[in-house]
Short mmCIF file of C-alpha atoms in Angstrom, two decimals:
data_model
loop_
_atom_site.label_atom_id
_atom_site.label_comp_id
_atom_site.label_asym_id
_atom_site.label_seq_id
_atom_site.Cartn_x
_atom_site.Cartn_y
_atom_site.Cartn_z
CA GLY V 235 83.18 117.00 76.24
CA ALA V 236 80.74 115.92 73.57
CA VAL V 237 81.34 112.38 72.29
CA VAL V 238 80.46 110.98 68.90
CA SER V 239 80.86 107.29 68.14
CA GLN V 240 80.92 105.37 64.89
CA HIS V 241 80.33 101.71 64.20
CA PRO V 242 81.99 99.76 62.80
CA SER V 243 85.49 101.18 63.07
CA ARG V 244 86.57 99.23 60.03
CA VAL V 245 84.83 96.99 57.54
CA ILE V 246 85.90 94.85 54.62
CA CYS V 247 83.29 93.85 52.10
CA LYS V 248 82.98 92.33 48.67
CA SER V 249 82.26 94.43 45.63
CA GLY V 250 78.53 94.78 45.02
CA THR V 251 77.44 94.49 48.62
CA SER V 252 76.02 97.26 50.81
CA VAL V 253 77.59 98.55 53.99
CA LYS V 254 75.90 100.50 56.76
CA ILE V 255 77.84 102.86 59.02
CA GLU V 256 76.30 104.24 62.20
CA CYS V 257 77.06 107.59 63.81
CA ARG V 258 75.85 108.28 67.33
CA SER V 259 76.03 111.30 69.59
CA LEU V 260 76.48 109.77 73.02
CA ASP V 261 75.91 112.60 75.46
CA PHE V 262 74.05 115.24 73.49
CA GLN V 263 71.28 115.60 70.95
CA ALA V 264 72.14 116.42 67.38
CA THR V 265 69.56 117.70 64.92
CA THR V 266 72.27 117.95 62.32
CA MET V 267 75.02 115.49 61.49
CA PHE V 268 77.54 115.59 58.70
CA TRP V 269 79.22 112.86 56.69
CA TYR V 270 82.72 113.27 55.31
CA ARG V 271 84.98 111.10 53.22
CA GLN V 272 88.76 111.14 53.28
CA PHE V 273 91.02 109.41 50.79
CA PRO V 274 94.65 108.63 51.69
CA LYS V 275 96.85 111.70 52.04
CA GLN V 276 93.92 113.99 51.26
CA SER V 277 91.77 116.29 53.34
CA LEU V 278 88.21 115.66 54.48
CA MET V 279 85.51 116.23 51.89
CA LEU V 280 81.94 116.87 52.99
CA MET V 281 79.55 114.41 51.40
CA ALA V 282 76.20 115.34 52.90
CA THR V 283 74.36 117.07 55.70
CA SER V 284 71.95 114.87 57.62
CA ASN V 285 68.94 116.48 59.29
CA GLU V 286 66.80 114.65 61.82
CA GLY V 287 63.41 113.86 60.39
CA SER V 288 64.07 115.18 56.91
CA LYS V 289 66.01 114.35 53.78
CA ALA V 290 69.73 114.75 53.67
CA THR V 291 71.38 117.47 51.62
CA TYR V 292 74.13 116.14 49.37
CA GLU V 293 77.17 118.01 48.12
CA GLN V 294 77.69 118.40 44.42
CA GLY V 295 79.01 115.25 42.82
CA VAL V 296 77.84 112.90 45.59
CA GLU V 297 75.30 110.33 44.40
CA LYS V 298 72.37 110.30 46.80
CA ASP V 299 71.16 106.92 45.55
CA LYS V 300 74.53 105.37 46.27
CA PHE V 301 75.13 106.94 49.65
CA LEU V 302 71.86 106.60 51.56
CA ILE V 303 71.56 108.66 54.71
CA ASN V 304 68.98 108.20 57.41
CA HIS V 305 68.71 110.40 60.50
CA ALA V 306 65.91 108.76 62.40
CA SER V 307 66.56 110.19 65.85
CA LEU V 308 68.39 113.02 67.56
CA THR V 309 71.29 110.73 68.40
CA LEU V 310 71.67 108.46 65.37
CA SER V 311 72.47 108.92 61.71
CA THR V 312 73.37 106.09 59.33
CA LEU V 313 75.23 106.09 56.04
CA THR V 314 74.67 103.14 53.73
CA VAL V 315 77.06 102.65 50.86
CA THR V 316 75.03 100.69 48.34
CA SER V 317 76.58 98.35 45.78
CA ALA V 318 80.03 99.21 47.00
CA HIS V 319 82.96 99.14 44.61
CA PRO V 320 86.71 99.32 45.23
CA GLU V 321 86.74 103.05 44.44
CA ASP V 322 84.42 103.56 47.43
CA SER V 323 87.20 102.38 49.74
CA SER V 324 87.88 105.32 52.00
CA PHE V 325 87.79 106.70 55.54
CA TYR V 326 84.26 107.83 56.37
CA ILE V 327 83.85 110.29 59.22
CA CYS V 328 80.73 111.76 60.75
CA SER V 329 80.28 114.83 62.89
CA ALA V 330 77.44 116.20 64.95
CA ARG V 331 76.35 119.59 66.18
CA ASP V 332 75.09 119.90 69.72
CA LEU V 333 71.44 120.96 69.57
CA TYR V 334 71.81 123.27 72.52
CA SER V 335 75.12 124.85 71.68
CA GLY V 336 75.01 128.50 70.70
CA GLY V 337 74.38 129.09 67.02
CA LEU V 338 76.97 131.79 66.64
CA GLY V 339 79.96 129.78 67.72
CA VAL V 340 78.50 126.36 67.27
CA THR V 341 80.94 123.51 67.39
CA GLN V 342 80.97 120.24 65.51
CA TYR V 343 82.27 117.12 67.19
CA PHE V 344 83.67 114.32 65.09
CA GLY V 345 83.46 110.57 65.34
CA PRO V 346 86.56 108.37 65.18
CA GLY V 347 85.90 107.35 61.58
CA THR V 348 85.14 104.12 59.74
CA ARG V 349 87.64 102.62 57.35
CA LEU V 350 85.95 100.87 54.46
CA LEU V 351 87.80 98.49 52.18
CA VAL V 352 85.92 97.08 49.23
CA LEU V 353 87.53 94.06 47.60
CA ASP X 53 83.25 131.12 53.68
CA ALA X 54 86.68 132.73 53.58
CA LYS X 55 89.60 130.70 52.32
CA THR X 56 92.54 129.99 54.62
CA THR X 57 96.24 129.51 53.91
CA GLN X 58 98.51 127.42 56.13
CA PRO X 59 102.09 126.21 55.76
CA PRO X 60 102.08 122.56 54.66
CA SER X 61 104.38 121.37 57.42
CA MET X 62 106.20 122.43 60.56
CA ASP X 63 108.49 120.87 63.14
CA CYS X 64 108.65 121.72 66.82
CA ALA X 65 110.84 120.40 69.60
CA GLU X 66 109.12 118.56 72.39
CA GLY X 67 108.43 120.83 75.36
CA ARG X 68 108.58 124.00 73.29
CA ALA X 69 105.65 126.13 72.22
CA ALA X 70 104.28 125.29 68.79
CA ASN X 71 103.01 128.32 66.89
CA LEU X 72 100.86 127.50 63.87
CA PRO X 73 99.99 130.41 61.59
CA CYS X 74 96.93 130.82 59.41
CA ASN X 75 96.08 133.53 56.92
CA HIS X 76 92.46 134.39 56.23
CA SER X 77 92.74 137.77 54.56
CA THR X 78 89.22 137.70 53.10
CA ILE X 79 87.46 136.96 56.37
CA SER X 80 84.28 138.91 56.99
CA GLY X 81 82.94 140.35 60.19
CA ASN X 82 80.60 137.50 61.07
CA GLU X 83 83.03 134.67 60.42
CA TYR X 84 84.65 132.66 63.16
CA VAL X 85 88.10 131.07 63.07
CA TYR X 86 88.10 127.40 64.09
CA TRP X 87 91.00 125.08 64.69
CA TYR X 88 90.78 121.30 64.49
CA ARG X 89 93.48 118.68 64.42
CA GLN X 90 93.55 115.17 63.05
CA ILE X 91 95.84 112.57 64.46
CA HIS X 92 96.65 109.80 62.03
CA SER X 93 93.67 107.54 61.23
CA GLN X 94 91.35 109.32 63.66
CA GLY X 95 88.50 111.78 63.31
CA PRO X 96 89.26 115.49 63.67
CA GLN X 97 89.40 116.88 67.19
CA TYR X 98 88.05 120.32 68.02
CA ILE X 99 90.68 122.57 69.58
CA ILE X 100 89.45 126.13 69.85
CA HIS X 101 87.57 128.86 68.03
CA GLY X 102 87.28 132.64 68.19
CA LEU X 103 85.77 135.69 66.56
CA LYS X 104 88.06 138.61 67.31
CA ASN X 105 89.32 138.31 70.85
CA ASN X 106 92.15 136.03 71.83
CA GLU X 107 90.98 132.78 73.33
CA THR X 108 92.55 130.21 75.61
CA ASN X 109 91.43 126.81 76.80
CA GLU X 110 93.07 123.75 78.29
CA MET X 111 94.45 122.70 74.94
CA ALA X 112 95.68 125.84 73.27
CA SER X 113 95.58 129.59 72.78
CA LEU X 114 94.26 131.38 69.73
CA ILE X 115 95.69 134.76 68.85
CA ILE X 116 93.77 136.74 66.22
CA THR X 117 95.29 139.88 64.75
CA GLU X 118 93.44 143.12 65.16
CA ASP X 119 92.50 143.26 61.47
CA ARG X 120 91.42 139.57 61.74
CA LYS X 121 93.30 138.68 58.58
CA SER X 122 95.47 136.11 60.30
CA SER X 123 95.65 134.04 63.44
CA THR X 124 98.06 131.83 65.32
CA LEU X 125 97.31 128.67 67.24
CA ILE X 126 99.69 128.17 70.14
CA LEU X 127 100.30 124.84 71.82
CA PRO X 128 102.23 126.03 74.87
CA HIS X 129 104.20 122.88 75.71
CA ALA X 130 104.16 120.52 72.77
CA THR X 131 104.28 116.79 73.39
CA LEU X 132 104.78 113.90 71.00
CA ARG X 133 101.01 113.31 71.10
CA ASP X 134 100.49 116.71 69.49
CA THR X 135 101.89 115.37 66.21
CA ALA X 136 98.95 115.76 63.83
CA VAL X 137 97.54 117.71 60.91
CA TYR X 138 96.13 121.02 62.10
CA TYR X 139 93.30 122.65 60.19
CA CYS X 140 92.38 126.32 60.35
CA ILE X 141 88.81 126.86 59.16
CA VAL X 142 86.73 129.98 58.80
CA ARG X 143 82.98 129.66 59.12
CA ARG X 144 80.08 132.06 59.18
CA ALA X 145 78.17 132.39 62.41
CA GLY X 146 74.63 131.26 62.93
CA PHE X 147 72.41 128.23 62.50
CA GLY X 148 72.43 126.70 59.07
CA ASN X 149 76.04 127.69 58.51
CA GLU X 150 77.68 124.71 60.15
CA LYS X 151 79.50 123.45 57.07
CA LEU X 152 83.21 123.11 57.67
CA THR X 153 85.44 123.25 54.62
CA PHE X 154 88.74 121.55 55.32
CA GLY X 155 91.84 122.69 53.47
CA THR X 156 95.13 120.81 53.42
CA GLY X 157 96.18 121.96 56.89
CA THR X 158 99.62 122.01 58.52
CA ARG X 159 101.32 118.75 59.33
CA LEU X 160 102.97 119.39 62.70
CA THR X 161 105.70 117.02 63.78
CA ILE X 162 106.91 117.15 67.36
CA ILE X 163 110.54 116.11 67.59
CA PRO X 164 111.85 114.38 70.72
#
């Protein structure tokens, strides 16, 4: 099946620093990737849609200048949390859509997630 | 996309079939039903999806009622590794409609 990886799996950083999270589709090409955030005991919340070669589309309430998304190739999207603060501590999960999967029943495949702790 | 309703939690004995219900009474004709699950501290795992016919794969079966207003995910022989939160999601077909809106899901606990 389609595999999506994330790196790092967990990161601890100091308040005010920036953290970059990578999302890779390992065995398929993904024109579209998605970034989610999940706080403890809550469901996943979509943050933004990342499109290869174009600007990301952010969900309402998500600061685009704080959460920088770059989708430079068909297999890599990065999320940079700039000037991180303790309230940014969360589980960040990406997903990718297989470029060649049928549009009608297209399936997203999720990465294993990155746990961010900001001290 | 149509909203879904799932019970917050369920228990199932190991080795038995786990039947997880989902209501999606406002589903429209071009919307698919997707099921994902999330094991603790991991990313969601795709299980199965369907439009109107029943579907089966190596993981589960999906039964969709004739009026499409509800569905049931069946794990035929539940194991302890099936303990997870199961999400039923309805999504419109077609490119550009890939957004998945996660609700609160059903926390399934498999009991030894």
